[in-house]
Coordinates of C-alpha atoms and ligand atoms in Angstrom, one line a residue:
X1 CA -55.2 3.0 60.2
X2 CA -54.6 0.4 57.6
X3 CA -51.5 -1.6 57.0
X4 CA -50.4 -0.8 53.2
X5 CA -46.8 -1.6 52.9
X6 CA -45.7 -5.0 53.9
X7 CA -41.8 -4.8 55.5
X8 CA -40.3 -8.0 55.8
X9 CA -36.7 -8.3 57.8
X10 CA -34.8 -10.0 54.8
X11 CA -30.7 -11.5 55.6
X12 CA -28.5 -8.8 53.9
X13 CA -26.9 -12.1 52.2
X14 CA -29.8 -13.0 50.8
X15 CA -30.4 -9.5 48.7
X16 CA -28.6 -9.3 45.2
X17 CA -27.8 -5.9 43.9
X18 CA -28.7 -5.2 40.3
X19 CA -26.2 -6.0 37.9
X20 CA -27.1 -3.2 35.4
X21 CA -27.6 -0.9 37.8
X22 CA -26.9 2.3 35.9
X23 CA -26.7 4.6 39.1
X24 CA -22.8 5.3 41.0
X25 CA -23.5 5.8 44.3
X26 CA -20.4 4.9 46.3
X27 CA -20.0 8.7 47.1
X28 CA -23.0 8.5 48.9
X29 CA -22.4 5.6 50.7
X30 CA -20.9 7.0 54.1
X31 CA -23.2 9.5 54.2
X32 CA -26.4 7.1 53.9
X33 CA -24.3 5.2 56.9
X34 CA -23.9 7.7 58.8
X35 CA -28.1 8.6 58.8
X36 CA -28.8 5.1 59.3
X37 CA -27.0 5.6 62.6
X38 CA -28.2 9.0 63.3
X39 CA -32.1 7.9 62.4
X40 CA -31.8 4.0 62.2
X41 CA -33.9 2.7 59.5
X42 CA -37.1 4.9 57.8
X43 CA -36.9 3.5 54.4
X44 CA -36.7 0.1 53.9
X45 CA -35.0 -1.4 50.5
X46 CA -37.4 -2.3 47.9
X47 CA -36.9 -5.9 46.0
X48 CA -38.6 -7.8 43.5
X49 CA -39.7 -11.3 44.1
X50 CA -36.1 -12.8 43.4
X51 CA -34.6 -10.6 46.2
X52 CA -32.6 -8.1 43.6
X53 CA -32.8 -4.6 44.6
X54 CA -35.3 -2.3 42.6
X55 CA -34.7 0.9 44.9
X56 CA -32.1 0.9 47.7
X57 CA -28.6 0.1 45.9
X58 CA -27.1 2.5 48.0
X59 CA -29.0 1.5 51.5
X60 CA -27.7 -2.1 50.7
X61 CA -24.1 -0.5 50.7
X62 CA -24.9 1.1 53.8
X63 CA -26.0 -1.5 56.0
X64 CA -22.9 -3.8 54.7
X65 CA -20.7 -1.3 55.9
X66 CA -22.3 -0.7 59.7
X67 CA -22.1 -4.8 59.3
X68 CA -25.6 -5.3 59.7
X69 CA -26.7 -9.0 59.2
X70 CA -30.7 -8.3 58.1
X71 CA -32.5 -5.5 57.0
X72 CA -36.1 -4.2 56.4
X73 CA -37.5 -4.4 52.8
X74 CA -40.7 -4.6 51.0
X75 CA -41.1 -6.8 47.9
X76 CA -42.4 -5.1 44.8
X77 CA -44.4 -8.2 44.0
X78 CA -47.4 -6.3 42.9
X79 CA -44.9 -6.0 39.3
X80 CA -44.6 -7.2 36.3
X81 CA -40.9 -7.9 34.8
X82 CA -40.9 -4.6 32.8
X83 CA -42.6 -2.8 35.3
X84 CA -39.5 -3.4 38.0
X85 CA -37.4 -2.8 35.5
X86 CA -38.8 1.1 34.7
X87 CA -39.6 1.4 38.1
X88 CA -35.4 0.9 39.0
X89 CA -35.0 4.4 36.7
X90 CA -37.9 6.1 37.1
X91 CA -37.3 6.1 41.7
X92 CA -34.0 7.8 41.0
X93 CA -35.2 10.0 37.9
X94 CA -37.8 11.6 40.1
X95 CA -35.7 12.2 42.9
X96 CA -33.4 14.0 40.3
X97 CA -36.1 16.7 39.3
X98 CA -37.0 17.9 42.9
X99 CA -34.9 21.3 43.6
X100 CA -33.7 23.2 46.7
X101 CA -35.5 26.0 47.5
X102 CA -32.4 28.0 48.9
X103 CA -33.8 30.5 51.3
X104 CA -36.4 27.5 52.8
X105 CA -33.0 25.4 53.1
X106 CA -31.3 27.8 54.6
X107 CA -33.7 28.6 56.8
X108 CA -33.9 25.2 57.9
X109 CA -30.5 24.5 58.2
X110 CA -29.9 27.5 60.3
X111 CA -32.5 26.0 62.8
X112 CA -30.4 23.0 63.0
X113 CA -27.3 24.5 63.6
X114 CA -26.5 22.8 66.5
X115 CA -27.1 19.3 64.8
X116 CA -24.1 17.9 63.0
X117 CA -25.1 17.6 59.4
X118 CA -21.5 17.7 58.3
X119 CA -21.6 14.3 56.4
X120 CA -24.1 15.6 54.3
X121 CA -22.1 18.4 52.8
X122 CA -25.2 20.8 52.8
X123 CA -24.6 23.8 50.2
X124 CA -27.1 26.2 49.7
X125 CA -27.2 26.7 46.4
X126 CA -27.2 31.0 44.7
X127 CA -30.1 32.1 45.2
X128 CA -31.7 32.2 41.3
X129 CA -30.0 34.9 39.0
X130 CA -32.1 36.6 37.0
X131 CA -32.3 36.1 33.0
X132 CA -29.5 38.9 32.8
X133 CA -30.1 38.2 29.0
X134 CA -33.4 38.7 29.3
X135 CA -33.4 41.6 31.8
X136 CA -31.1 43.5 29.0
X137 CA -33.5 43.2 26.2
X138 CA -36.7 44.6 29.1
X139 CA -34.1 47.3 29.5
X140 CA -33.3 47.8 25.5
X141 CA -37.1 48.2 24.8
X142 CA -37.4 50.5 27.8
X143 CA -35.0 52.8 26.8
X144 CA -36.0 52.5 22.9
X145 CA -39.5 54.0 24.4
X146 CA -38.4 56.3 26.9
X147 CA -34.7 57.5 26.1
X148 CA -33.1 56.1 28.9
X149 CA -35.3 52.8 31.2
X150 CA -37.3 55.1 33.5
X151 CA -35.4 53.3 36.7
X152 CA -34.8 55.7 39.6
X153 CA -31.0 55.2 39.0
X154 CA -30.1 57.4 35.7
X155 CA -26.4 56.6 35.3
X156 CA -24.2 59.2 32.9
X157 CA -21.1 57.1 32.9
X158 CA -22.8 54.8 30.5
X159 CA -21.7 54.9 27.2
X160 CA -25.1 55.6 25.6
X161 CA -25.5 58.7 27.9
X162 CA -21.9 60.0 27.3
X163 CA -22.6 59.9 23.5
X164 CA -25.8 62.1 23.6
X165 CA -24.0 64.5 25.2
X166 CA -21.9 64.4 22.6
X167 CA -24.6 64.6 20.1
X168 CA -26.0 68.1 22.2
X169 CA -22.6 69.3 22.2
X170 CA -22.1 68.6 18.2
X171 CA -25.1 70.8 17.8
X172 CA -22.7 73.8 19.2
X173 CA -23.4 74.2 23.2
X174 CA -19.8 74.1 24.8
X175 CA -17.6 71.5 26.1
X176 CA -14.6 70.6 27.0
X177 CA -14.2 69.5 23.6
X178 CA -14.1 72.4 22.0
X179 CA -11.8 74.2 24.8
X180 CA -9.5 76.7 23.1
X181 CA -12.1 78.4 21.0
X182 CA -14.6 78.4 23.5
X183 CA -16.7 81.7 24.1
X184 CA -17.4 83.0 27.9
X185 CA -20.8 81.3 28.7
X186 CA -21.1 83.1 32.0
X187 CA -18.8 84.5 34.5
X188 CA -16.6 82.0 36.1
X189 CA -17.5 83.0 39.5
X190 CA -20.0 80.6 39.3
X191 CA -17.9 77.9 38.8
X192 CA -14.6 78.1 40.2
X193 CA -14.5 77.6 43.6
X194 CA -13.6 80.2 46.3
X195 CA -13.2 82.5 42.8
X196 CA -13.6 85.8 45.1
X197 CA -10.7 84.7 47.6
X198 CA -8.3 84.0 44.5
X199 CA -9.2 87.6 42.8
X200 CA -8.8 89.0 46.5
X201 CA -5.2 87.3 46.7
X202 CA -4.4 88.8 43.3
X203 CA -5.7 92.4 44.1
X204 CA -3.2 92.2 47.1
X205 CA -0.8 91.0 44.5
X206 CA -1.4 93.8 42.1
X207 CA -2.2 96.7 45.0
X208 CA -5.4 97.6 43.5
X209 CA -9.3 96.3 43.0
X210 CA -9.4 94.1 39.5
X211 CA -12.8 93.5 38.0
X212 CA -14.1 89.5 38.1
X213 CA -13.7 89.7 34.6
X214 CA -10.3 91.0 34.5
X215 CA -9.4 88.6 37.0
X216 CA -11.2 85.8 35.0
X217 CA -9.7 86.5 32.1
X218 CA -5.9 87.3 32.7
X219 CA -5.4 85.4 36.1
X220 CA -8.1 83.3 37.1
X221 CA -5.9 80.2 35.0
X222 CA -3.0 80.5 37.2
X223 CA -5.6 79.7 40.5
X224 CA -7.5 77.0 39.1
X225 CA -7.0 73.8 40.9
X226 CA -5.0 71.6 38.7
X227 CA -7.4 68.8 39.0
X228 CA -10.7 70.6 38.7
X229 CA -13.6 69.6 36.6
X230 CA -13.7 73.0 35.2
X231 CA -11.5 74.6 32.5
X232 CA -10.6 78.2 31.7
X233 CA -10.1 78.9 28.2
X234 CA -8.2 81.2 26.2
X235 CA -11.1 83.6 26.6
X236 CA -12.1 83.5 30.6
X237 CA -14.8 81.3 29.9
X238 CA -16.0 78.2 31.7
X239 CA -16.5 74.8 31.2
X240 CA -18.8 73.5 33.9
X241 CA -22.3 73.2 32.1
X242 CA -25.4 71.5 33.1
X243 CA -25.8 68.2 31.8
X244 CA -28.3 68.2 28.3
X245 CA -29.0 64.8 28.6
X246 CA -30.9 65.2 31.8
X247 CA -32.6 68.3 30.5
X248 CA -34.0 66.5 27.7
X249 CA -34.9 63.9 29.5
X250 CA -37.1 65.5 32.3
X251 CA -38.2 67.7 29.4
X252 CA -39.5 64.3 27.6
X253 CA -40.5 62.2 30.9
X254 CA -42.1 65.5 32.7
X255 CA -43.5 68.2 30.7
X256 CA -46.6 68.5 28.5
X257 CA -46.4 68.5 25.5
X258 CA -44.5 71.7 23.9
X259 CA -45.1 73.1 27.6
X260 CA -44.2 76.5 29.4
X261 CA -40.6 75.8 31.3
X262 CA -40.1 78.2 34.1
X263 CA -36.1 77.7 35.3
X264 CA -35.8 80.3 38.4
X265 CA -32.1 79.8 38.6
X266 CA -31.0 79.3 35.0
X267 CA -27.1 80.0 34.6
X268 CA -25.8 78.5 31.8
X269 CA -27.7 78.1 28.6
X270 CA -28.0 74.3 28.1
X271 CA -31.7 74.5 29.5
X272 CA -32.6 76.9 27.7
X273 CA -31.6 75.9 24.4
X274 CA -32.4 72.1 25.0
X275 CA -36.0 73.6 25.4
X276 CA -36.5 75.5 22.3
X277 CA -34.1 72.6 20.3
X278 CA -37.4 70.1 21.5
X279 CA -39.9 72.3 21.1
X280 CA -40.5 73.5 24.6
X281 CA -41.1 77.5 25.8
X282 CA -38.8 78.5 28.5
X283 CA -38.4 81.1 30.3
X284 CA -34.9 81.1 32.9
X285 CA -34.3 84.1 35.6
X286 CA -30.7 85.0 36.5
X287 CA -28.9 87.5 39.0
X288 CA -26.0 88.2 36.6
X289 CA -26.8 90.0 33.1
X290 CA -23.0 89.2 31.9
X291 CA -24.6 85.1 32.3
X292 CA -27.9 86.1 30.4
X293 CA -26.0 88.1 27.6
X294 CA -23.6 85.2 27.1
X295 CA -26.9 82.9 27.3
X296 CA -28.4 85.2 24.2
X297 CA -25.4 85.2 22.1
X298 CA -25.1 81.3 22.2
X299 CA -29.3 80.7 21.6
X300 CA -28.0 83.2 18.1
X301 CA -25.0 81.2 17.6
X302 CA -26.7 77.4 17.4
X303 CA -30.2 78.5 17.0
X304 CA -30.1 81.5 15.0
X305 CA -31.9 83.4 17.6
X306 CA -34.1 82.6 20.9
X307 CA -37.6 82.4 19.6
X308 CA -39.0 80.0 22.1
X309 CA -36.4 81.3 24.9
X310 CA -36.8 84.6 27.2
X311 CA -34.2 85.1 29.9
X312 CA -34.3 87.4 32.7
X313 CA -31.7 89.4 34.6
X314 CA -33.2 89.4 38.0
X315 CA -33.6 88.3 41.5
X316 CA -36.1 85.5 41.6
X317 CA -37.3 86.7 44.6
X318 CA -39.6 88.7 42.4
X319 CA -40.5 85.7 40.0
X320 CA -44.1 86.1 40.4
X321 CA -43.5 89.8 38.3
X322 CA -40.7 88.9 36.2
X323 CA -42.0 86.1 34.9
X324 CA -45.9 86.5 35.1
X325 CA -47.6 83.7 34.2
X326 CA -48.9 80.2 33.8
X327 CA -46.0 77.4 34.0
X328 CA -46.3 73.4 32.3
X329 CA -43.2 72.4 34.1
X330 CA -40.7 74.1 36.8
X331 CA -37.0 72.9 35.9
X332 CA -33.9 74.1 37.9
X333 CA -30.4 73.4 39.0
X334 CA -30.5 76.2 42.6
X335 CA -27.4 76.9 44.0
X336 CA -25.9 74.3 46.2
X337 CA -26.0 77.1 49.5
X338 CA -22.2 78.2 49.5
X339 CA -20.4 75.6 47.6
X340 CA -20.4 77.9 44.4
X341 CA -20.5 81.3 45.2
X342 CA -21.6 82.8 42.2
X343 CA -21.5 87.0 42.6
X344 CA -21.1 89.4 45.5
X345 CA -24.5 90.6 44.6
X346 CA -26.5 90.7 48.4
X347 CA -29.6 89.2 46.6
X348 CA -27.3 85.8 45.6
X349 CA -28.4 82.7 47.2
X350 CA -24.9 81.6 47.4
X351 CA -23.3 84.7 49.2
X352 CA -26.3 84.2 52.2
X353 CA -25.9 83.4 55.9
X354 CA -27.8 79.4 55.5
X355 CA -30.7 80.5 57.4
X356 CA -31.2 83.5 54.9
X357 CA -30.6 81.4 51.9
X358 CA -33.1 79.1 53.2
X359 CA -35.7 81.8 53.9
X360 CA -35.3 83.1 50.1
X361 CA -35.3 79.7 48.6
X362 CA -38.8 78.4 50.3
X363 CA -40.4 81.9 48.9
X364 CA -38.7 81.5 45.4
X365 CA -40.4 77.9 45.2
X366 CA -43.5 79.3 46.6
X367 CA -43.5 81.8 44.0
X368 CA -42.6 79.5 41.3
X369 CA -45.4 76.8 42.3
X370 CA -47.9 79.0 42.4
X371 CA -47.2 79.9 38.9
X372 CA -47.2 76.1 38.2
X373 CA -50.3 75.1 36.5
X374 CA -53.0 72.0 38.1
X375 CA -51.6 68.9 37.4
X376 CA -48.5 69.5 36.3
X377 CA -44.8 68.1 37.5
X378 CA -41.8 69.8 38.4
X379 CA -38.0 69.0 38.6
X380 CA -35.1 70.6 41.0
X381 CA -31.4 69.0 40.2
X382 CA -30.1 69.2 43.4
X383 CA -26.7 67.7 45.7
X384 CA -26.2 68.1 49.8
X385 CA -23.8 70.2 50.6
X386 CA -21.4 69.9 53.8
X387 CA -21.1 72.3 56.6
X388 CA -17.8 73.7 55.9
X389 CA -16.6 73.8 59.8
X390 CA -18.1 70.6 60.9
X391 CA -18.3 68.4 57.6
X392 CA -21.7 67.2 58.8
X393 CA -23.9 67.9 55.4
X394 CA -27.0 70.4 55.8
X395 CA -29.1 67.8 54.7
X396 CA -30.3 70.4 51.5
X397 CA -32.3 67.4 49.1
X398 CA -34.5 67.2 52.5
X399 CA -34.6 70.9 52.9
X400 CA -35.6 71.3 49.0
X401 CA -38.3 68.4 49.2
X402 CA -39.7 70.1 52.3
X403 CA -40.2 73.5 50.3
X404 CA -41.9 72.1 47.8
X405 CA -44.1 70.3 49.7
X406 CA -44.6 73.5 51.4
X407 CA -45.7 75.4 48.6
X408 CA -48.4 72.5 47.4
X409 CA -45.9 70.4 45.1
X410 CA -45.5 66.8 46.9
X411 CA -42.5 64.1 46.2
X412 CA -43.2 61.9 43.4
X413 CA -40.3 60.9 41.9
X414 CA -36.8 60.8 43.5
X415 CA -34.3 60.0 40.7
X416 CA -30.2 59.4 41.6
X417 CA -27.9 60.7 38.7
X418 CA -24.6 59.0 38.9
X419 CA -22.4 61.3 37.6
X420 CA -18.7 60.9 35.9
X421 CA -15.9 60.4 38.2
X422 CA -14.4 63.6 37.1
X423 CA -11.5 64.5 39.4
X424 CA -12.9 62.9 42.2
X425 CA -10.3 59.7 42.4
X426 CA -7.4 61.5 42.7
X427 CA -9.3 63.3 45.5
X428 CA -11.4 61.0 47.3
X429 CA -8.8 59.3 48.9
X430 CA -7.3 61.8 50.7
X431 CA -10.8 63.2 52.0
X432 CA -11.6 60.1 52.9
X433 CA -8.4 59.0 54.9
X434 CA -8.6 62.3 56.6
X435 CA -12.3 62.8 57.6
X436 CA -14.3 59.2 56.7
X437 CA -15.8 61.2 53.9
X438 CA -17.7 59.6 51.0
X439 CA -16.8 60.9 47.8
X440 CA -20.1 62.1 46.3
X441 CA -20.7 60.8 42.8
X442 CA -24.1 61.7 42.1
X443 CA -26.8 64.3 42.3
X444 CA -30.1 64.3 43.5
X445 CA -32.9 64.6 40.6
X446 CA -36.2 65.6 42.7
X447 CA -40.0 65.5 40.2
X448 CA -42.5 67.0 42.4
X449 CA -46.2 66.9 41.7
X450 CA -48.8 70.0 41.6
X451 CA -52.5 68.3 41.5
X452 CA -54.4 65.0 41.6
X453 CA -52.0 62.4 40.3
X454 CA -55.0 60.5 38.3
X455 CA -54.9 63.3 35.9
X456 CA -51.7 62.5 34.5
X457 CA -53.2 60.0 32.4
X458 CA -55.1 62.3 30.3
X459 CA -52.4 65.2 30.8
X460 CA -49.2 63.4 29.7
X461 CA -49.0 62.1 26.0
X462 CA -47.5 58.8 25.6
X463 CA -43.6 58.8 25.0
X464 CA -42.2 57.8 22.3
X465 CA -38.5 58.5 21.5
X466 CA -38.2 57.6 18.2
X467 CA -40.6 60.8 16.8
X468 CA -38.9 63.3 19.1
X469 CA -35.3 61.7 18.1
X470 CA -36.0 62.3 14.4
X471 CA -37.2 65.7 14.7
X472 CA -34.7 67.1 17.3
X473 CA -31.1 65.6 16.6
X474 CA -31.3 64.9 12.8
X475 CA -32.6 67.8 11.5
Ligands
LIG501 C1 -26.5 76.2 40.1 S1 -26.3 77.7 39.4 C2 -26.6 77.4 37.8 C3 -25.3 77.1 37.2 C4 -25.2 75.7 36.7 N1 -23.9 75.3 36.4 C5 -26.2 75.5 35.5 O1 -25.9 75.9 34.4 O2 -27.2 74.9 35.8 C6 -27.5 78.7 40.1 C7 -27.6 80.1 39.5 O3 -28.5 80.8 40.4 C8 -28.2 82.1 40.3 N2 -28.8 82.8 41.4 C9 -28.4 82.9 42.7 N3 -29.2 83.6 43.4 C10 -30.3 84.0 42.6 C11 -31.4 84.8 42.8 N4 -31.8 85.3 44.0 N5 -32.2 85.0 41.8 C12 -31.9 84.5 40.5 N6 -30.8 83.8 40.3 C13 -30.0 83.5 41.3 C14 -26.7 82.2 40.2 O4 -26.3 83.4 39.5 C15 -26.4 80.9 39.4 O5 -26.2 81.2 38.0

């Protein structure tokens, strides 16, 4: 080893602090005492031949105040004038442009946590923020390409999604806007909840059986919740409707191009007419013909007929004859088990015991997948639903991935729609004071995949929103 740096032991009144010195540095002062006496001395003051400070202004401070009488330096003699001079800003300018790296320094101050650093007023500094700016714009030209950014969070609070909907409903499909003149979409059963133990409770009322539409239309108002999500209007008809936004949107993200849609629990219309309104051919099964009439008359009312659109009264037990053929996409919102019961027809998911429900489901998805073309994707909306007794949930989404799977059509996308706050505020407190329970907010969106995945490439056309916007919405 060779000896470089020369350190002399200068008197303290011997060294003359720069007069110009353009740094403060009395704030730092204690705390450079206070390592001098924790480490004594590692860097000695640098001076230029006439013994004034070129780095070490605050050092000098230091040692004055622990009264130290000389100190170690090393004389920048090697200099010129000018060269001392820059050298004075540049020493503190390059200390200036180093950075913390914040998890390092936490890191390393957590190691040391039983060394007082306290004079030193460590802060970790926030982690780095993103360019929120920047991340906006990503997100603008996302969405201009794809409808909404193809995240795995689809939010339909935000104000973009809520005025699309509006958009589908200006085209004529019904909503709460449009409440007192609203036609029956579908029996209510489907939507009010415990719908057959009301009507029972009015039969007992009246002393004789009532028809569900009877009961829908003349009392079913005076049972409704107060708060409920779902309206009755002036003709017995619901309000509850699936949301079109999302339809279009696995429609766009999912399906080939002007593909087959095969819906195996339709309900309501808004899939159906969303299809044929983008060009798709759909084909939705139903147990309840009063649901697939209603379905019919609005396809005539906003489309002037159902072209593209065949629905089925039937169980989908037997989709494999009632709808025989080759499907591009399999889109469905299945009954949530029991928390909807929608008839009192045996062959209704929702009126099962849960081990029969789940028996029926699995072969309805077998059936359907089989019908699902090579290579092709499809999409079940789907929530968990609580045991009733216990409150434990029957973990359904894991029960719905698993039949799919089942039947050949593996997970490949698992999307979370946060859904509008509806009535749940005014509820969710109570629930959750009582039982610990979460208010749910969101639904499960579930794309499974039929085939080799490297064929998507050449199966999917590229997306782009703008073409589809100016044929569908401003025609
Ligand atoms: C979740 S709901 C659909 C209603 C929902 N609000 C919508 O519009 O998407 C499920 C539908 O499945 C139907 N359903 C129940 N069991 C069925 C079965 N075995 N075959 C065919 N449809 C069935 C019910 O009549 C109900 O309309």
């Amino acid at each position: 080893m060779k000896e470089v740096l020369k350190v002399i032991d200068v008197q303290l009144e011997d060294i003359k602090p720069y007069p110009n010195n353009p740094r403060r540095n009395d704030a730092a002062v204690d705390a450079v005492a206070e390592s001098i006496k924790n480490f004594g001395v590692l860097v000695p003051i640098v001076l230029d031949k006439n013994n004034v400070i070129v780095a070490g202004h605050t050092r000098y401070k230091a040692f004055k105040k622990l009264g130290w009488e000389s100190v170690p330096c090393v004389m920048a003699d090697g200099l010129t004038d000018e060269q001392v001079r820059a050298f004075r800003l540049v020493d503190n300018k390059t200390a200036e442009m180093s950075e913390w790296e914040p998890e390092l320094l936490a890191a390393e101050l957590e190691a040391l946590a039983d060394f007082d650093l306290s004079a030193f007023k460590f802060e970790v500094p926030n982690f780095p923020l993103p360019d929120v700016k920047k991340l906006a714009e990503t997100r603008q030209t996302l969405a201009e390409r794809f409808l909404f950014a193809p995240f795995s969070v689809l939010d339909a609070r935000r104000q973009e999604w809520q005025e699309r909907k509006r958009l589908w409903y200006s085209l004529g499909l019904q909503s709460d806007l449009s409440r007192e003149n609203m036609k029956t979409l579908g029996s209510l059963a489907g939507s009010m909840p415990r719908f057959y133990y009301y009507k029972e409770m009015q039969e007992a009322k009246l002393g004789h059986k009532i028809t569900a539409k009877e009961f829908e239309e003349k009392y079913a108002k005076d049972y409704m919740p107060k708060n409920s999500t779902i309206k009755v209007t002036n003709t017995g008809g619901m309000l509850s409707m699936f949301d079109p936004v999302l339809c279009e949107l696995m429609y766009y993200w999912f399906c080939t191009d002007g593909g087959k849609i095969l819906d195996p629990f339709c309900g309501g219309s808004v899939r159906g007419i969303v299809a044929a309104a983008t060009g798709y051919n759909y084909t939705g099964i139903d147990l309840r013909q009063e649901q697939i009439n209603a379905n019919y008359q609005q396809a005539a009312d906003i489309l002037g007929g159902a072209d593209k659109i065949k629905w089925i009264c039937g169980n989908s037990l037997n989709v494999k004859e009632l709808a025989a053929g080759e499907y591009d996409f399999i889109f469905s919102c299945p009954p949530y088990f029991d928390l909807e019961i929608y008839s009192d027809n045996p062959h209704d998911l929702s009126n099962m015991e849960y081990a029969d429900f789940l028996a029926t489901y699995r072969k309805i998805i077998e059936g359907c997948v089989e019908m699902l073309k090579e290579n092709r994707f499809a999409c079940f909306v789907v929530g968990d639903v609580r045991d009733r007794k216990t409150g434990f949930y029957r973990n359904f989404v894991s029960e719905t991935i698993a039949a799919f799977e089942t039947a050949g059509a593996k997970l490949y996308n698992e999307i979370i729609l946060v859904t509008p706050f509806g009535s749940l505020p005014q509820r969710a407190g109570r629930t959750f004071q009582r039982g610990r329970k979460i208010g749910k907010t969101h639904q499960n969106v579930l794309v499974f995949y039929k085939g080799d995945t490297k064929a998507i490439k050449e199966t999917f056309k590229e997306i782009n929103i703008a073409d589809l916007d100016a044929e569908v919405l401003e025609e």
